[in-house]
Coordinates of C-alpha atoms in Angstrom, one line a residue:
X1 CA 0.3 -0.1 -0.1
X2 CA 1.6 3.0 -1.2
X3 CA 1.8 5.6 1.8
X4 CA 0.0 9.0 1.8
X5 CA 1.8 12.3 2.0
X6 CA 1.4 14.3 4.9
X7 CA -1.8 17.0 5.2
X8 CA 0.4 20.3 4.7
X9 CA 0.1 22.7 8.0
X10 CA -1.3 25.8 5.2
X11 CA -4.1 27.4 4.2
X12 CA -4.0 25.7 0.9
X13 CA -4.2 21.9 2.7
X14 CA -7.8 21.9 1.2
X15 CA -7.1 21.8 -2.6
X16 CA -7.1 18.6 -3.7
X17 CA -6.0 16.9 -7.3
X18 CA -7.1 15.5 -9.5
X19 CA -10.5 15.6 -11.3
X20 CA -12.1 17.6 -13.2
X21 CA -14.2 20.9 -11.6
X22 CA -12.1 24.3 -11.8
X23 CA -9.8 23.7 -14.7
X24 CA -6.1 24.7 -14.7
X25 CA -3.0 23.2 -16.1
X26 CA -1.2 20.5 -14.7
X27 CA 2.5 22.6 -14.2
X28 CA 0.2 25.7 -12.7
X29 CA -2.1 23.4 -10.0
X30 CA 1.4 21.9 -8.6
X31 CA 3.0 24.8 -8.6
X32 CA 0.4 26.3 -6.4
X33 CA 1.0 23.3 -4.0
X34 CA 4.7 23.6 -4.2
X35 CA 4.1 27.2 -3.0
X36 CA 1.7 26.4 -0.3
X37 CA 4.0 24.0 1.2
X38 CA 7.1 26.1 1.5
X39 CA 7.0 27.2 4.9
X40 CA 6.7 23.3 5.4
X41 CA 9.7 21.7 5.7
X42 CA 8.3 17.7 5.2
X43 CA 8.4 15.1 2.5
X44 CA 5.5 16.1 0.9
X45 CA 7.2 19.7 -0.1
X46 CA 10.5 18.1 -1.2
X47 CA 7.7 15.8 -3.5
X48 CA 5.9 18.3 -4.6
X49 CA 8.9 20.7 -5.7
X50 CA 10.5 17.7 -8.0
X51 CA 6.5 17.6 -9.7
X52 CA 6.9 21.1 -10.4
X53 CA 9.8 20.7 -11.9
X54 CA 9.2 17.9 -13.7
X55 CA 5.8 19.1 -15.4
X56 CA 5.8 17.5 -18.3
X57 CA 6.6 13.9 -16.5
X58 CA 4.0 11.3 -16.0
X59 CA 2.0 12.0 -13.0
X60 CA 2.6 9.7 -10.4
X61 CA 0.2 7.2 -9.2
X62 CA -0.4 8.6 -5.7
X63 CA -0.3 12.1 -6.8
X64 CA 0.0 15.0 -4.1
X65 CA -3.0 16.3 -2.4
X66 CA -3.2 18.7 0.6
X67 CA -7.1 17.3 1.7
X68 CA -6.3 15.8 5.3
X69 CA -7.4 12.3 3.8
X70 CA -6.2 13.0 0.7
X71 CA -8.0 12.7 -3.1
X72 CA -9.1 9.8 -4.5
X73 CA -7.1 8.4 -6.8
X74 CA -8.8 5.8 -9.0
X75 CA -10.3 6.5 -11.8
X76 CA -9.4 9.8 -13.7
X77 CA -11.9 12.6 -14.8
X78 CA -9.8 14.6 -16.0
X79 CA -6.6 17.4 -14.7
X80 CA -8.3 19.7 -12.4
X81 CA -8.5 21.8 -8.9
X82 CA -10.8 20.9 -6.1
X83 CA -11.2 23.0 -3.4
X84 CA -13.5 22.6 -0.2
X85 CA -15.2 25.5 0.9
X86 CA -15.2 26.1 4.4
X87 CA -18.7 26.6 6.8
X88 CA -19.1 30.8 6.3
X89 CA -18.7 33.1 9.3
X90 CA -20.8 35.4 9.0
X91 CA -22.1 37.8 11.7
X92 CA -25.6 37.1 13.4
X93 CA -28.2 39.9 14.5
X94 CA -29.0 39.2 18.3
X95 CA -33.0 39.3 18.8
X96 CA -34.6 39.1 21.8
X97 CA -37.5 36.8 22.5
X98 CA -39.4 39.5 25.3
X99 CA -41.5 38.4 27.5
X100 CA -45.1 37.0 27.1
X101 CA -47.7 38.4 28.2
X102 CA -50.9 36.1 28.8
X103 CA -52.4 37.5 32.1
X104 CA -53.7 34.6 34.4
X105 CA -52.3 32.0 32.2
X106 CA -48.3 31.7 33.1
X107 CA -48.4 28.0 31.5
X108 CA -48.5 29.3 28.4
X109 CA -47.0 32.5 28.9
X110 CA -43.8 30.6 29.8
X111 CA -44.8 27.7 27.1
X112 CA -45.0 30.2 24.0
X113 CA -41.6 32.4 25.4
X114 CA -39.2 29.0 25.8
X115 CA -40.8 27.7 22.4
X116 CA -40.0 30.8 20.4
X117 CA -36.4 31.5 22.4
X118 CA -35.1 27.6 21.1
X119 CA -36.7 28.0 17.7
X120 CA -35.0 31.3 16.8
X121 CA -32.1 29.5 18.7
X122 CA -32.1 26.6 16.3
X123 CA -32.9 29.1 13.2
X124 CA -29.3 29.3 12.0
X125 CA -30.7 33.0 10.5
X126 CA -30.5 35.4 14.1
X127 CA -29.1 35.0 17.4
X128 CA -31.3 34.2 20.2
X129 CA -30.2 36.5 23.3
X130 CA -30.4 36.1 26.8
X131 CA -30.0 39.1 28.3
X132 CA -30.6 40.1 32.4
X133 CA -33.7 40.6 33.8
X134 CA -33.2 44.2 34.2
X135 CA -31.9 44.3 30.7
X136 CA -35.2 43.0 29.3
X137 CA -36.9 45.1 31.8
X138 CA -35.7 48.2 30.6
X139 CA -36.4 46.9 26.9
X140 CA -39.8 46.1 26.6
X141 CA -43.4 48.6 27.1
X142 CA -46.1 46.6 25.9
X143 CA -49.5 48.0 25.0
X144 CA -51.4 45.2 23.5
X145 CA -52.2 44.3 21.0
X146 CA -49.7 46.8 20.1
X147 CA -46.3 47.3 21.4
X148 CA -43.1 49.1 21.2
X149 CA -40.1 48.5 23.2
X150 CA -37.0 50.9 24.3
X151 CA -35.0 51.7 20.9
X152 CA -32.1 53.0 23.2
X153 CA -31.8 50.4 25.3
X154 CA -32.4 47.9 22.5
X155 CA -29.7 48.8 21.2
X156 CA -27.5 49.6 23.9
X157 CA -27.7 45.7 24.6
X158 CA -26.9 44.4 21.4
X159 CA -30.8 43.4 20.4
X160 CA -31.6 44.0 16.5
X161 CA -35.1 42.0 16.6
X162 CA -37.2 42.6 19.7
X163 CA -39.6 40.1 19.5
X164 CA -42.8 40.2 21.4
X165 CA -46.0 37.8 21.8
X166 CA -48.7 37.3 23.8
X167 CA -51.5 34.4 24.7
X168 CA -55.6 35.0 25.2
X169 CA -58.8 32.9 24.9
X170 CA -60.1 32.6 21.2
X171 CA -63.5 34.8 21.7
X172 CA -66.2 32.8 21.6
X173 CA -64.4 29.8 20.8
X174 CA -64.5 27.1 23.3
X175 CA -61.3 25.1 24.3
X176 CA -59.3 27.7 21.4
X177 CA -56.2 30.3 21.9
X178 CA -54.9 32.7 19.9
X179 CA -50.6 33.5 19.8
X180 CA -50.3 36.9 18.6
X181 CA -46.6 37.7 17.9
X182 CA -44.8 40.7 16.7
X183 CA -41.0 41.9 15.6
X184 CA -39.6 45.1 15.6
X185 CA -36.6 45.9 13.9
X186 CA -34.9 47.5 16.2
X187 CA -32.2 49.8 14.0
X188 CA -34.7 51.3 12.1
X189 CA -38.1 51.5 14.9
X190 CA -40.5 49.6 12.6
X191 CA -42.4 46.3 13.1
X192 CA -41.3 43.4 10.2
X193 CA -44.8 42.6 8.3
X194 CA -46.6 39.5 9.8
X195 CA -49.6 40.1 8.0
X196 CA -52.8 37.2 9.2
X197 CA -49.5 35.1 10.5
X198 CA -49.3 37.2 13.4
X199 CA -51.9 35.4 14.5
X200 CA -52.3 31.8 15.4
X201 CA -55.0 29.9 16.7
X202 CA -56.1 26.7 17.4
X203 CA -56.7 24.2 20.9
X204 CA -54.9 24.5 23.5
X205 CA -53.5 21.8 24.0
X206 CA -51.5 22.4 20.7
X207 CA -50.0 25.7 22.3
X208 CA -46.5 24.8 21.0
X209 CA -47.2 23.8 17.5
X210 CA -49.0 27.2 17.4
X211 CA -45.6 28.5 18.8
X212 CA -43.8 26.9 16.8
X213 CA -45.7 28.1 14.1
X214 CA -45.5 31.8 15.0
X215 CA -41.4 30.9 14.6
X216 CA -42.5 30.3 11.2
X217 CA -43.6 33.8 10.4
X218 CA -40.3 35.3 12.3
X219 CA -38.1 33.0 9.5
X220 CA -39.9 34.0 6.6
X221 CA -40.2 37.6 7.6
X222 CA -36.3 37.6 7.9
X223 CA -35.5 35.1 4.6
X224 CA -38.3 35.1 2.7
X225 CA -39.0 31.6 3.0
X226 CA -41.0 29.6 4.6
X227 CA -40.1 28.8 7.8
X228 CA -39.9 24.9 9.3
X229 CA -40.5 24.8 13.3
X230 CA -43.7 22.7 13.0
X231 CA -41.9 20.0 10.7
X232 CA -41.5 16.5 13.4
X233 CA -38.8 14.1 12.9
X234 CA -38.2 10.9 12.4
X235 CA -34.8 8.8 13.5
X236 CA -33.9 5.0 14.9
X237 CA -32.5 4.8 19.1
X238 CA -32.8 2.1 21.4
X239 CA -35.7 1.9 23.2
X240 CA -38.1 -0.3 25.8
X241 CA -38.4 -3.7 24.2
X242 CA -36.2 -3.0 21.5
X243 CA -32.5 -2.8 20.1
X244 CA -33.8 0.2 18.0
X245 CA -37.0 1.4 17.6
X246 CA -38.6 3.8 15.1
X247 CA -39.1 7.6 16.9
X248 CA -40.7 10.4 16.2
X249 CA -40.1 13.8 18.0
X250 CA -40.7 17.6 17.3
X251 CA -38.3 19.5 15.1
X252 CA -36.8 20.6 18.5
X253 CA -36.2 17.4 19.8
X254 CA -39.3 17.7 22.2
X255 CA -42.4 15.0 22.7
X256 CA -39.9 12.2 21.2
X257 CA -42.4 9.1 20.9
X258 CA -41.9 5.5 20.3
X259 CA -44.3 4.9 16.8
X260 CA -42.9 1.3 15.6
X261 CA -41.2 -0.4 18.6
X262 CA -41.0 -4.6 19.5
X263 CA -38.0 -7.1 19.6
X264 CA -35.6 -6.5 17.6
X265 CA -34.0 -3.4 14.9
X266 CA -36.0 -1.3 13.6
X267 CA -33.9 1.8 11.2
X268 CA -33.3 3.6 8.5
X269 CA -36.4 5.3 8.9
X270 CA -37.6 7.6 5.6
X271 CA -40.7 9.5 5.1
X272 CA -43.9 8.6 2.1
X273 CA -45.8 11.1 0.4
X274 CA -48.4 10.6 2.8
X275 CA -46.8 11.7 5.6
X276 CA -46.1 8.2 6.4
X277 CA -42.7 6.3 6.7
X278 CA -40.8 3.5 5.4
X279 CA -38.2 1.7 7.8
X280 CA -35.9 -1.7 7.8
X281 CA -36.1 -4.2 10.8
X282 CA -34.6 -7.6 11.4
X283 CA -38.1 -9.0 11.9
X284 CA -38.2 -11.8 11.6
X285 CA -34.9 -12.8 9.8
X286 CA -33.4 -10.7 7.4
X287 CA -33.9 -6.9 7.1
X288 CA -37.5 -6.1 5.2
X289 CA -39.0 -3.0 4.0
X290 CA -41.7 -2.1 6.9
X291 CA -43.9 0.9 6.1
X292 CA -46.5 3.1 8.2
X293 CA -48.7 5.1 6.3
X294 CA -50.1 9.0 7.7
X295 CA -52.8 7.5 9.5
X296 CA -50.9 4.9 11.1
X297 CA -48.1 7.2 11.9
X298 CA -50.0 9.6 13.9
X299 CA -52.3 7.0 15.5
X300 CA -49.4 5.6 16.4
X301 CA -48.0 8.7 18.0
X302 CA -51.4 9.7 19.7
X303 CA -51.3 6.4 21.2
X304 CA -47.4 6.2 22.3
X305 CA -46.9 7.3 25.5
X306 CA -44.9 11.0 26.2
X307 CA -41.9 11.7 28.3
X308 CA -39.7 8.3 27.2
X309 CA -36.3 8.3 27.8
X310 CA -35.3 7.3 23.9
X311 CA -31.7 6.2 24.1
X312 CA -29.3 4.4 26.7
X313 CA -26.2 6.0 26.5
X314 CA -23.2 3.6 25.9
X315 CA -19.6 4.0 27.0
X316 CA -17.9 5.2 24.2
X317 CA -20.5 8.1 23.4
X318 CA -20.4 9.5 27.6
X319 CA -18.6 12.5 27.9
X320 CA -14.7 11.7 28.0
X321 CA -14.0 14.0 31.2
X322 CA -15.8 12.3 33.3
X323 CA -14.4 8.7 33.1
X324 CA -10.9 10.5 33.1
X325 CA -12.0 11.5 36.6
X326 CA -13.2 8.1 37.6
X327 CA -16.5 9.7 39.0
X328 CA -19.9 8.0 38.2
X329 CA -22.2 10.2 37.6
X330 CA -25.4 11.3 35.0
X331 CA -22.6 10.4 32.2
X332 CA -21.3 7.3 33.8
X333 CA -22.1 3.4 34.4
X334 CA -23.5 4.5 36.9
X335 CA -26.4 7.1 35.2
X336 CA -26.1 4.8 32.0
X337 CA -27.8 2.0 35.0
X338 CA -30.5 4.6 35.9
X339 CA -31.7 5.3 32.5
X340 CA -32.4 2.0 31.0
X341 CA -34.4 1.2 34.2
X342 CA -36.5 4.3 33.7
X343 CA -36.6 4.0 29.9
X344 CA -37.9 0.1 30.6
X345 CA -40.5 1.1 33.3
X346 CA -42.2 3.9 31.4
X347 CA -45.8 3.2 31.8
X348 CA -48.1 2.9 28.8
X349 CA -48.3 -0.1 25.7
X350 CA -45.9 1.0 22.7
X351 CA -46.8 0.6 19.6
X352 CA -45.6 -2.2 17.8
X353 CA -44.8 -3.8 14.7
X354 CA -47.4 -3.9 11.6
X355 CA -48.5 -7.3 10.7
X356 CA -46.5 -8.1 7.8
X357 CA -43.7 -6.9 5.5
X358 CA -44.4 -4.5 2.7
X359 CA -41.4 -5.9 0.6
X360 CA -39.1 -8.6 1.6
X361 CA -37.4 -11.5 -0.5
X362 CA -35.8 -14.9 0.1
X363 CA -32.1 -14.4 0.6
X364 CA -32.5 -10.5 -0.2
X365 CA -31.5 -7.7 2.7
X366 CA -33.5 -4.8 2.2
X367 CA -32.1 -1.2 3.2
X368 CA -32.8 2.3 2.9
X369 CA -35.5 2.7 1.0
X370 CA -36.7 6.3 -0.6
X371 CA -39.8 7.3 -2.4
X372 CA -39.9 10.6 -4.8
X373 CA -42.8 13.3 -5.4
X374 CA -44.7 10.5 -7.8
X375 CA -44.5 7.9 -5.2
X376 CA -41.8 5.9 -7.1
X377 CA -39.5 3.3 -4.7
X378 CA -35.8 3.1 -5.0
X379 CA -34.8 0.9 -2.2
X380 CA -31.0 -1.0 -1.7
X381 CA -31.2 -4.5 -2.3
X382 CA -28.7 -6.8 -1.4
X383 CA -28.3 -10.5 -2.7
X384 CA -25.8 -11.7 -0.9
X385 CA -22.8 -10.7 -3.5
X386 CA -23.4 -7.5 -4.3
X387 CA -25.5 -4.2 -3.0
X388 CA -28.1 -2.0 -5.9
X389 CA -30.6 0.1 -6.0
X390 CA -34.3 -1.6 -7.5
X391 CA -37.3 0.3 -8.5
X392 CA -40.0 -1.0 -6.7
X393 CA -44.0 -1.4 -7.5
X394 CA -46.6 -0.4 -5.8
X395 CA -46.9 -3.8 -4.1
X396 CA -43.1 -3.8 -3.1
X397 CA -41.7 -6.3 -5.6
X398 CA -38.8 -5.3 -7.2
X399 CA -39.0 -4.9 -10.8
X400 CA -36.4 -3.4 -12.3
X401 CA -32.1 -2.7 -11.3
X402 CA -31.1 0.8 -11.6
X403 CA -27.4 0.2 -11.0
X404 CA -26.6 -3.5 -12.4
X405 CA -22.7 -2.9 -11.4
X406 CA -20.2 -5.0 -9.8
X407 CA -19.4 -2.7 -7.3
X408 CA -22.0 -2.0 -4.3
X409 CA -24.9 1.1 -4.5
X410 CA -26.6 2.4 -1.7
X411 CA -28.5 5.3 0.3
X412 CA -30.7 6.2 -2.5
X413 CA -31.7 9.9 -2.5
X414 CA -34.0 11.6 -5.0
X415 CA -33.9 15.2 -6.6
X416 CA -36.5 17.6 -5.7
X417 CA -38.1 16.7 -9.3
X418 CA -38.1 13.4 -9.0
X419 CA -35.5 12.9 -12.0
X420 CA -32.2 11.7 -10.6
X421 CA -31.3 9.8 -7.9
X422 CA -27.9 10.4 -5.1
X423 CA -26.0 7.4 -4.2
X424 CA -23.4 6.1 -2.6
X425 CA -21.2 3.5 -4.8
X426 CA -17.5 1.8 -4.6
X427 CA -17.2 1.9 -8.1
X428 CA -13.7 3.3 -7.9
X429 CA -12.4 1.6 -4.8
X430 CA -14.1 3.6 -2.2
X431 CA -17.6 5.3 -1.2
X432 CA -18.0 7.9 -2.9
X433 CA -21.3 10.2 -4.3
X434 CA -23.1 9.8 -7.5
X435 CA -26.0 10.7 -9.7
X436 CA -27.7 9.2 -11.9
X437 CA -31.0 9.2 -14.3
X438 CA -34.3 7.9 -12.8
X439 CA -33.4 5.2 -15.4
X440 CA -30.2 4.4 -14.4
X441 CA -28.5 6.3 -17.0
X442 CA -26.0 9.3 -16.8
X443 CA -24.3 7.7 -14.3
X444 CA -22.0 11.1 -12.5
X445 CA -19.3 11.3 -9.7
X446 CA -19.6 14.2 -7.4
X447 CA -17.5 13.8 -4.6
X448 CA -13.9 13.8 -5.4
X449 CA -12.0 14.9 -2.4
X450 CA -11.9 12.3 1.0
X451 CA -11.9 8.8 1.1
X452 CA -15.3 8.3 2.3
X453 CA -18.4 9.3 1.6
X454 CA -21.9 8.6 2.4
X455 CA -25.7 9.3 3.8
X456 CA -26.6 11.9 0.8
X457 CA -29.6 13.6 1.3
X458 CA -31.0 15.7 -1.8
X459 CA -32.4 19.1 -0.8
X460 CA -35.2 21.1 -2.1
X461 CA -31.9 23.8 -2.5
X462 CA -31.1 21.7 -5.5
X463 CA -27.8 20.8 -3.0
X464 CA -26.8 17.3 -1.4
X465 CA -25.6 17.2 1.7
X466 CA -23.7 14.3 2.9
X467 CA -20.6 12.9 5.3
X468 CA -17.2 12.5 4.5
X469 CA -14.3 11.5 5.8
X470 CA -11.2 13.9 6.2
X471 CA -8.3 12.5 8.3
X472 CA -9.5 11.9 11.8
X473 CA -13.0 13.3 11.5
X474 CA -16.2 12.9 10.3
X475 CA -17.7 15.6 8.7
X476 CA -21.0 17.0 7.2
X477 CA -20.7 18.7 3.5
X478 CA -22.8 19.7 1.0
X479 CA -22.1 19.5 -3.0
X480 CA -24.2 21.9 -5.7
X481 CA -24.5 20.7 -9.3
X482 CA -21.6 22.8 -10.2
X483 CA -19.6 19.9 -7.4
X484 CA -18.8 22.8 -5.4
X485 CA -17.9 21.2 -1.8
X486 CA -18.5 23.0 1.6
X487 CA -18.1 21.7 4.7
X488 CA -21.0 22.8 7.8
X489 CA -19.2 21.0 10.6
X490 CA -15.2 22.0 12.3
X491 CA -14.2 18.8 12.6
X492 CA -11.3 18.7 14.7
X493 CA -11.6 14.6 15.2
X494 CA -15.2 14.5 16.1
X495 CA -17.9 12.3 14.2
X496 CA -21.1 14.3 12.1
X497 CA -22.8 12.2 10.1
X498 CA -25.9 11.0 8.4
X499 CA -27.6 14.2 7.6
X500 CA -31.1 15.8 6.5
X501 CA -32.1 18.8 4.9
X502 CA -35.2 20.5 6.2
X503 CA -38.1 21.2 4.0
X504 CA -37.2 24.7 3.3
X505 CA -33.9 23.7 2.3
X506 CA -32.4 26.0 4.8
X507 CA -31.4 23.7 8.0
X508 CA -29.5 20.2 8.5
X509 CA -30.1 17.9 11.1
X510 CA -27.0 15.1 11.7
X511 CA -26.0 13.0 14.4
X512 CA -22.6 14.6 16.2
X513 CA -20.3 14.1 19.2
X514 CA -19.1 17.6 18.2
X515 CA -19.4 19.3 22.1
X516 CA -18.0 16.3 22.9
X517 CA -21.1 15.3 25.3
X518 CA -21.9 12.0 23.6
X519 CA -23.5 11.9 20.5
X520 CA -26.5 13.6 20.3
X521 CA -29.1 15.1 18.1
X522 CA -27.8 18.8 15.9
X523 CA -28.9 21.2 13.0
X524 CA -26.9 22.7 11.5
X525 CA -27.6 26.3 9.2
X526 CA -27.4 25.5 5.1
X527 CA -23.9 27.4 5.0
X528 CA -22.5 26.2 8.3
X529 CA -22.4 29.6 10.1
X530 CA -24.5 27.9 12.9
X531 CA -24.6 24.7 14.9
X532 CA -26.8 24.1 17.8
X533 CA -27.9 20.8 20.0
X534 CA -31.5 19.6 19.4
X535 CA -33.7 19.1 23.5
X536 CA -32.0 15.4 24.2
X537 CA -30.0 13.8 25.7
X538 CA -26.7 11.8 24.5
X539 CA -27.2 9.0 23.7
X540 CA -27.1 6.7 20.8
X541 CA -29.4 8.0 17.2
X542 CA -29.0 6.8 14.2
X543 CA -30.5 8.4 10.4
X544 CA -32.4 11.4 11.2
X545 CA -34.6 12.3 8.5
X546 CA -37.3 15.2 8.4
X547 CA -41.0 13.9 8.4
X548 CA -41.9 16.1 5.0
X549 CA -43.2 15.3 1.6
X550 CA -40.7 14.4 -1.0
X551 CA -40.2 16.7 -3.8
X552 CA -41.7 19.7 -2.0
X553 CA -40.1 22.6 -2.5
X554 CA -39.2 25.9 -0.5
X555 CA -42.2 27.8 0.0
X556 CA -42.0 31.6 -0.2
X557 CA -43.1 33.6 2.8
X558 CA -46.3 34.7 2.6
X559 CA -47.9 37.2 5.1

């Protein structure tokens, strides 16, 4: 095995040779790398210097690369330069959610304020401010239903957007409430136009949902695109009675409930057109495809007990500091056992499995099944020798092998228009992201940097998000149709994987241990400028995906 050159400790460490993309003459590209390597006296610099001195010489088997993991040398698609763009470093305006006003209904006040503050924290558009009580009191001035703020006090506290909200009983409608919201741009003193969206009406028991929809309006006023805070998440995680259950939670991680449980391993959830879910289960033997339609998901959601502990913290996922100190706190062994006991002893009956698989076959192993906007389903099927992508008919029967390649092809994800597929293939020797037409034609390689790229999700913004190995870290990256790659997560030896786009195409959910507190679900902005963890405890999470209609496009905000 040829030893790869070490990464360069220079700003050019993201320059990758070879392949197609930004075309440069071979000699110029090598010379650029050589100039970047001058400060680092390494064997890599020597090799690059030699290459620069003989630009007409035949390219070596292992070409110089400054990417931490190196470029994949397999396959020759041309001699070009690839650059991975780092996460955007943009300042975010401060947004202050003022205390909610709702008269005698303090529970409503606390709920609405908490949801609005947390949604803005997860928005990736603004920075939710936590100010001292005295500062907040000096800023707010309520005169409902209108309101105003002390602009001078707000500006001194670096507030750019002041958010006010109030809740009250809906007049003449028993059991119904109204959540009102307003936003002032402190720089101009003017209110943002929310129109009819400034008032959300619904049952009192859905107050969190109403607050999420109010946050959608704020997000839309700031970005021009409808927010997705009222979406829900599917994911796989340990639960009572199953090694892995299928869970569903609110977009902020609250209200996590099991929707498919029972003995066994249930994994790889993917949404369907009716807002149901396809998933894989090792029940009874080889992995088969199961399906819950939208109505079944809602029934399971409404009957499943709320407040369960969704995960059990493992040794490898516990906080490193607690183990080094030798303490047996909440993240240590003793805490893990308490969590397991709490989950297994939770009251209420958990939803079980469908009575039979939707798709199965003798000696066939099913994996990820993706549905497009037309209802077509493509699934990964392994016959024991290799994995291919198969088109399934309405009964779940495999009818056409779309890849039929000697390599392993898996993890399909449809384009928004339902005419192309992204997938993972090791046909060049290492897993990389590819695209192809819905009939299997016009296969194109999309990623050329890094030895291991997997888990693609094709978003409504026409970018593919995926996870890729870079040196000692697994990062979340995106690639657009021009094959321009951007890193969303910082790396630093951490693991961030299994990403999924929101319906608005502005945020990504993924699994990560980037804060050193164990694996959790995180949300990043579309450009990586902001990353925040959801309100779920550290533990074992797998393949989170948004509950959204396949092929849905971002909805323009209309006040």
